[in-house]
mmCIF file of C-alpha atoms in Angstrom:
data_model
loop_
_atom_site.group_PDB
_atom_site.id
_atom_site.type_symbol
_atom_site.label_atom_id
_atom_site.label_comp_id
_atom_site.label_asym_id
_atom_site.label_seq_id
_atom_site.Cartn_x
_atom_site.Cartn_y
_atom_site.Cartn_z
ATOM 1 C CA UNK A 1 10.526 42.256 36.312
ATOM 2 C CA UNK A 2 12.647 44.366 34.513
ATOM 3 C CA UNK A 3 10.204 45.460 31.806
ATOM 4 C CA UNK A 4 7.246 46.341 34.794
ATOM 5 C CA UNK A 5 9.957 48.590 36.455
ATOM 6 C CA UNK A 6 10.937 49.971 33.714
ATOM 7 C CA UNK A 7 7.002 50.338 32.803
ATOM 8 C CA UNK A 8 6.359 51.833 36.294
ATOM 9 C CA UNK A 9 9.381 54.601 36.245
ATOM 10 C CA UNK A 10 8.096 55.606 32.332
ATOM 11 C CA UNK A 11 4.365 56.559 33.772
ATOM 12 C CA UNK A 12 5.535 57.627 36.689
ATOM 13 C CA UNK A 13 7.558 60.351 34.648
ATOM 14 C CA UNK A 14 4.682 61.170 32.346
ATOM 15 C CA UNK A 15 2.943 61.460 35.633
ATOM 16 C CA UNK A 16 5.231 63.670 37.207
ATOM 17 C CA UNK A 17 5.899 65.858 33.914
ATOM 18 C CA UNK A 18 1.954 66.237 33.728
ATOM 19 C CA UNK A 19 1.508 67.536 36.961
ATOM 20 C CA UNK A 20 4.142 70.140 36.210
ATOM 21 C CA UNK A 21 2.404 70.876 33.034
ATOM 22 C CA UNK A 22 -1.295 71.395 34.771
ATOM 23 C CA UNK A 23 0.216 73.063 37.653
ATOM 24 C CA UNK A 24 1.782 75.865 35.667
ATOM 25 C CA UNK A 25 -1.058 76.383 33.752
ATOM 26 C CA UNK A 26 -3.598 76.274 37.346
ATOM 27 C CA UNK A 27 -1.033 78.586 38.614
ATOM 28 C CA UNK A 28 -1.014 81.709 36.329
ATOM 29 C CA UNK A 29 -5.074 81.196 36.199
ATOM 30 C CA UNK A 30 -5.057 81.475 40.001
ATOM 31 C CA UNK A 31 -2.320 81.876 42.366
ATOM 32 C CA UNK A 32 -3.773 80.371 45.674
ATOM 33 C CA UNK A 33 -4.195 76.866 43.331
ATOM 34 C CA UNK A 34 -4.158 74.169 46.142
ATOM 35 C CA UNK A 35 -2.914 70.790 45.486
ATOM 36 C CA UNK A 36 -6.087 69.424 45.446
ATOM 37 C CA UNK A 37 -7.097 71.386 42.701
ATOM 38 C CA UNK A 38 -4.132 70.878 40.875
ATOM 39 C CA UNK A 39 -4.114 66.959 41.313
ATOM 40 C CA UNK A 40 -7.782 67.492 39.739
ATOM 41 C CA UNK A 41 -6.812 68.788 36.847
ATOM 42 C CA UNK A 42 -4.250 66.872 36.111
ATOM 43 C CA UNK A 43 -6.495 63.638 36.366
ATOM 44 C CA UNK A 44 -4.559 62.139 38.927
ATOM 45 C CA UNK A 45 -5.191 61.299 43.028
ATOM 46 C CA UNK A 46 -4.255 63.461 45.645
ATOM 47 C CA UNK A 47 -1.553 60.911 46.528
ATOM 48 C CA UNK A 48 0.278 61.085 43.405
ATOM 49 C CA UNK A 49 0.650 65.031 43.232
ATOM 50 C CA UNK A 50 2.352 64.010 46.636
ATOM 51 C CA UNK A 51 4.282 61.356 45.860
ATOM 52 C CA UNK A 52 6.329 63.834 43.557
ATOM 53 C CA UNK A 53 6.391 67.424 45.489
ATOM 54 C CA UNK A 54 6.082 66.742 49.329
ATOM 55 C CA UNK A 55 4.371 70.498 49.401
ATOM 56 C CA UNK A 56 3.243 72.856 47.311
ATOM 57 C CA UNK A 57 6.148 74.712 47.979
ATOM 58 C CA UNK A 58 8.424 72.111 46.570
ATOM 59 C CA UNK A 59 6.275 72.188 43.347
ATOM 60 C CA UNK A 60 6.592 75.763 43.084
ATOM 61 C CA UNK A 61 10.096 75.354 43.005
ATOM 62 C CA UNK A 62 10.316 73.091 40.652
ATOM 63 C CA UNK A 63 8.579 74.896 38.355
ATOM 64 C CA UNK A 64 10.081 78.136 39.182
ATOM 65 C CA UNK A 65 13.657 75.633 38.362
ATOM 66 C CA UNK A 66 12.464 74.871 34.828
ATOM 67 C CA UNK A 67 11.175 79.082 34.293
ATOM 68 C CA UNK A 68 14.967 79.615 34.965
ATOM 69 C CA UNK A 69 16.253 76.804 32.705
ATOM 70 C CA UNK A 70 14.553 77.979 30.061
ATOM 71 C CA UNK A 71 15.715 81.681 30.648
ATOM 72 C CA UNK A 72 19.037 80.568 30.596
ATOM 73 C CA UNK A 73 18.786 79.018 27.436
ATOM 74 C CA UNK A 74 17.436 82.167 26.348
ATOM 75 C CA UNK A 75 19.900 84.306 27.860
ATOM 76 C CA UNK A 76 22.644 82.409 25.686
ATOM 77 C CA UNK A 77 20.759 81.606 22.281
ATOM 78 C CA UNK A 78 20.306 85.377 22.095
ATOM 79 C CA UNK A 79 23.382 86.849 22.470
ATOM 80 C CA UNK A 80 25.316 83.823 20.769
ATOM 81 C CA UNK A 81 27.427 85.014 17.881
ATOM 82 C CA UNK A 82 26.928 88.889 18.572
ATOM 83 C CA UNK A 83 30.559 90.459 18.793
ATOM 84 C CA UNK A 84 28.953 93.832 19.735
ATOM 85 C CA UNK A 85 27.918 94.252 23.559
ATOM 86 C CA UNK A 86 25.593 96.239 23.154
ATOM 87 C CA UNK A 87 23.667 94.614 20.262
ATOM 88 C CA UNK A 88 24.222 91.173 22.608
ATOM 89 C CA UNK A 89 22.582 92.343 25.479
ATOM 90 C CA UNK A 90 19.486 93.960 23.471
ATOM 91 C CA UNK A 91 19.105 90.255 21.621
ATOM 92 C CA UNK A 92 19.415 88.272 25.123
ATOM 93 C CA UNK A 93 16.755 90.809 27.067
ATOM 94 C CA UNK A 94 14.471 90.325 24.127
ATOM 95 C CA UNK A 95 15.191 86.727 23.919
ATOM 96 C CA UNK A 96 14.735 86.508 27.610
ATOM 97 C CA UNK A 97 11.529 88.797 28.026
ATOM 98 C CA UNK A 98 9.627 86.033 25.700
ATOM 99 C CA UNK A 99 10.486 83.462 27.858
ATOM 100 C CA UNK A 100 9.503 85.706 31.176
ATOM 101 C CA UNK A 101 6.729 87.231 29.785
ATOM 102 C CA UNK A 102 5.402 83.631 30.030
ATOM 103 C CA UNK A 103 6.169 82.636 33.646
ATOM 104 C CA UNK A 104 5.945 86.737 35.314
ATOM 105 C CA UNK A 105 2.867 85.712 37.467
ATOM 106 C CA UNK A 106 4.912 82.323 38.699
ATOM 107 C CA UNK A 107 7.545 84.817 40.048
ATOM 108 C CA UNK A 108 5.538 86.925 41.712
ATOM 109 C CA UNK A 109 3.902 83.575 43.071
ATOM 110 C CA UNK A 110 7.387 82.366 43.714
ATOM 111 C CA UNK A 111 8.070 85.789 45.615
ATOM 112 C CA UNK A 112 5.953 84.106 48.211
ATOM 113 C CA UNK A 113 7.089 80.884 48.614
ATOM 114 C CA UNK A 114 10.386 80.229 47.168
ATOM 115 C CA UNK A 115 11.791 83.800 47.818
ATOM 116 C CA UNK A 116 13.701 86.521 45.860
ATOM 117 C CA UNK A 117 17.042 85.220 47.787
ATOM 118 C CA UNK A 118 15.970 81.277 46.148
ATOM 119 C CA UNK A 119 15.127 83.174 42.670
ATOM 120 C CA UNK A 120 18.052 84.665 42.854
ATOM 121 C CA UNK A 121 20.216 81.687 43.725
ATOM 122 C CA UNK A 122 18.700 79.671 40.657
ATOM 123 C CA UNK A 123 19.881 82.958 38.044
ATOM 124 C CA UNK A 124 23.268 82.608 39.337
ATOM 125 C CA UNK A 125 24.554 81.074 36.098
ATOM 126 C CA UNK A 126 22.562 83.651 34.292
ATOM 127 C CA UNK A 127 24.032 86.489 36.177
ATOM 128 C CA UNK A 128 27.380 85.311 35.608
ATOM 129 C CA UNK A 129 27.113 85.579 32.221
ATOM 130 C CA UNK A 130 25.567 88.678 32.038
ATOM 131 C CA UNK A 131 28.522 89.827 34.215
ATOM 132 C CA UNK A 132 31.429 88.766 31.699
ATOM 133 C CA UNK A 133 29.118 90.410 28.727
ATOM 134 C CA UNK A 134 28.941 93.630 30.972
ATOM 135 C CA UNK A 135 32.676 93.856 31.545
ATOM 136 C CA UNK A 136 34.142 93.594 28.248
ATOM 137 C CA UNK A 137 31.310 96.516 27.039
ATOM 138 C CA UNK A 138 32.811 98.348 30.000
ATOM 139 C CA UNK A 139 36.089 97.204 29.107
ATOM 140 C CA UNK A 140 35.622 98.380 25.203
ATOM 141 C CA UNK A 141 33.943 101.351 26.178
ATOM 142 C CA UNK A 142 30.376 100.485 24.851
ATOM 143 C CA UNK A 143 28.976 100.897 28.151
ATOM 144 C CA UNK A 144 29.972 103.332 31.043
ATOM 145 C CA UNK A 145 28.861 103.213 34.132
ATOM 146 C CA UNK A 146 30.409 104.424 37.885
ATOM 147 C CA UNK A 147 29.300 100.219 39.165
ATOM 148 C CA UNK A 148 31.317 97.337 38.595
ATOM 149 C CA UNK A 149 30.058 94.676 36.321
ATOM 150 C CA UNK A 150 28.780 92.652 39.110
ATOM 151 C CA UNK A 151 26.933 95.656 40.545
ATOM 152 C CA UNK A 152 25.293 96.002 37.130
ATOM 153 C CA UNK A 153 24.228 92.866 36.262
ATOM 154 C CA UNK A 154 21.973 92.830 39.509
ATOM 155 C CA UNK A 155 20.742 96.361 38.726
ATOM 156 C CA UNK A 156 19.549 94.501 35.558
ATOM 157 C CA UNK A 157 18.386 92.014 37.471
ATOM 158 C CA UNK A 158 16.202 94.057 39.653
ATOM 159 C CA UNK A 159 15.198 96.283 36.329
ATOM 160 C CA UNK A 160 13.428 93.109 34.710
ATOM 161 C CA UNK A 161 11.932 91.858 37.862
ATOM 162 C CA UNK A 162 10.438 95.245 38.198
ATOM 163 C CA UNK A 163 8.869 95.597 34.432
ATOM 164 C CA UNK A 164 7.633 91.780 34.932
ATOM 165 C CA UNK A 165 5.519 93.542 37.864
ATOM 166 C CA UNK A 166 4.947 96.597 36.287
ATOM 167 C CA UNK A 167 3.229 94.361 33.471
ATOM 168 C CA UNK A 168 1.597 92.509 36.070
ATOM 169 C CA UNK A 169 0.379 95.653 37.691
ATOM 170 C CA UNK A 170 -1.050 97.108 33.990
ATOM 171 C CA UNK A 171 1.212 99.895 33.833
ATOM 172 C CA UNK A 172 3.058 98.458 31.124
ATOM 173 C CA UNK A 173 1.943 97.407 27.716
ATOM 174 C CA UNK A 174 2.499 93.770 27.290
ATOM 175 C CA UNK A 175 3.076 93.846 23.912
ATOM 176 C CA UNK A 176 5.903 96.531 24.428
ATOM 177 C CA UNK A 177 7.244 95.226 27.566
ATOM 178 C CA UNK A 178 10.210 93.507 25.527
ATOM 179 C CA UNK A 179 11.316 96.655 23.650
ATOM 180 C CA UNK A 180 10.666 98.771 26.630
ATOM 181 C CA UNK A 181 13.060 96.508 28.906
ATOM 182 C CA UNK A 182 15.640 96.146 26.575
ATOM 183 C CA UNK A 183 16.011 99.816 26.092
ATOM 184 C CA UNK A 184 15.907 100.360 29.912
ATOM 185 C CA UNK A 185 18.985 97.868 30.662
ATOM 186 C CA UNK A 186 21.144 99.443 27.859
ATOM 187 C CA UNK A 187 20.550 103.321 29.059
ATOM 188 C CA UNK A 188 21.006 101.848 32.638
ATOM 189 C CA UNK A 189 24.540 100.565 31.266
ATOM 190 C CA UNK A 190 25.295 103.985 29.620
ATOM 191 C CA UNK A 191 24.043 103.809 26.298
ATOM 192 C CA UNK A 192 22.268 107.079 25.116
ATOM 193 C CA UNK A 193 18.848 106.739 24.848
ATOM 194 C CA UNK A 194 18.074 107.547 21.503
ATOM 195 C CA UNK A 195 20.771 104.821 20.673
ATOM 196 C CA UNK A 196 19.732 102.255 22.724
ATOM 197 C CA UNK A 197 15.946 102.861 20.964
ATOM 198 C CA UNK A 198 17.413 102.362 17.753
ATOM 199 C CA UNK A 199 19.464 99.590 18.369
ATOM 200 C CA UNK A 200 16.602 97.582 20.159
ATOM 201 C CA UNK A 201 14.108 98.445 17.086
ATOM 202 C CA UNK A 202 16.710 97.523 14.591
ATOM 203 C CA UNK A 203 17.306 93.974 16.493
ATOM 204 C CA UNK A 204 13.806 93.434 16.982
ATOM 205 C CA UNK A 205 12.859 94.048 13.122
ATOM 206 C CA UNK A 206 15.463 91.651 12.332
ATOM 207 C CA UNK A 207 14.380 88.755 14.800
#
């Protein structure tokens, strides 16, 4: 009995991270992707898409929870080990734009469903960080700026939201999107602009 629960929880996971899988993909290839669609492609019943996100708005969210897992990850992996500021928030933008460049279209699909106040909730951890990095560049004098930290790191918030639409809108180049965001969140914390473009070409050459 054991063994056949143990069987029925193992496929019922492969079930559940297959759906996920499908659905992201269904997602960014069209937005209005019902659940019947979705449950197609994945090869499974109606039922079963169910029987793991009540709505579609619950499998949204999920997804939209992983997106900001694996941003987070990001967020840390890049800056990790980088005593300058400055140089750690250029490597954690870039490490975070590859990771958003991925899942822009689910946030502006999220926009609609989960909401910019639950997308923001779910970056708390990020922000957090981003908000001890800020102060001790303000602190050091790397970056200068009349807002607090706090005030900052949403500014930066806001800044990459609004180059993931800007991309999704073609007025941005994808291919420079990283570059062009990292730049834009170290001028917007008071880095000349000449430097920041250096610095941000110089990280991305060696990464």
């Amino acid at each position: 009995m054991a063994a056949m629960t143990t069987g029925n929880t193992g496929r019922a996971e492969t079930n559940r991270r297959r759906i996920l899988e499908v659905a992201l993909g269904e997602l960014l290839r069209d937005p209005d992707a019902s659940m019947d669609q979705i449950a197609r492609a994945a090869g499974v019943v109606r039922r079963t898409v169910y029987g793991h996100f009540p709505s579609r708005e619950a499998l949204v969210g999920t997804l939209v929870d992983g997106a900001v897992e694996a941003l987070a990850t990001a967020h840390t992996a890049g800056r990790e080990g980088v005593a300058d500021p400055a140089e750690a928030v250029a490597r954690s933008v870039l490490a975070v734009w590859e990771i958003a460049d991925r899942y822009r279209l689910l946030v502006a699909l999220a926009q609609r469903t989960v909401t910019m106040q639950g997308i923001r909730e779910r970056l708390a951890p990020v922000r957090e960080n981003s908000v001890r990095l800020l102060q001790r560049g303000l602190d050091e004098g790397t970056f200068a700026s009349p807002l607090t930290a706090p005030a900052l790191a949403y500014v930066h918030e806001q800044i990459l939201f609004a180059l993931m639409e800007a991309v999704n809108d073609d007025l941005l180049n994808t291919r420079e999107a990283g570059r062009s965001a990292a730049v834009t969140v170290l001028t917007a914390a008071g880095v000349p602009a000449h430097l920041a473009t250096a610095l941000v070409a110089r990280v991305s050459r060696s990464g």
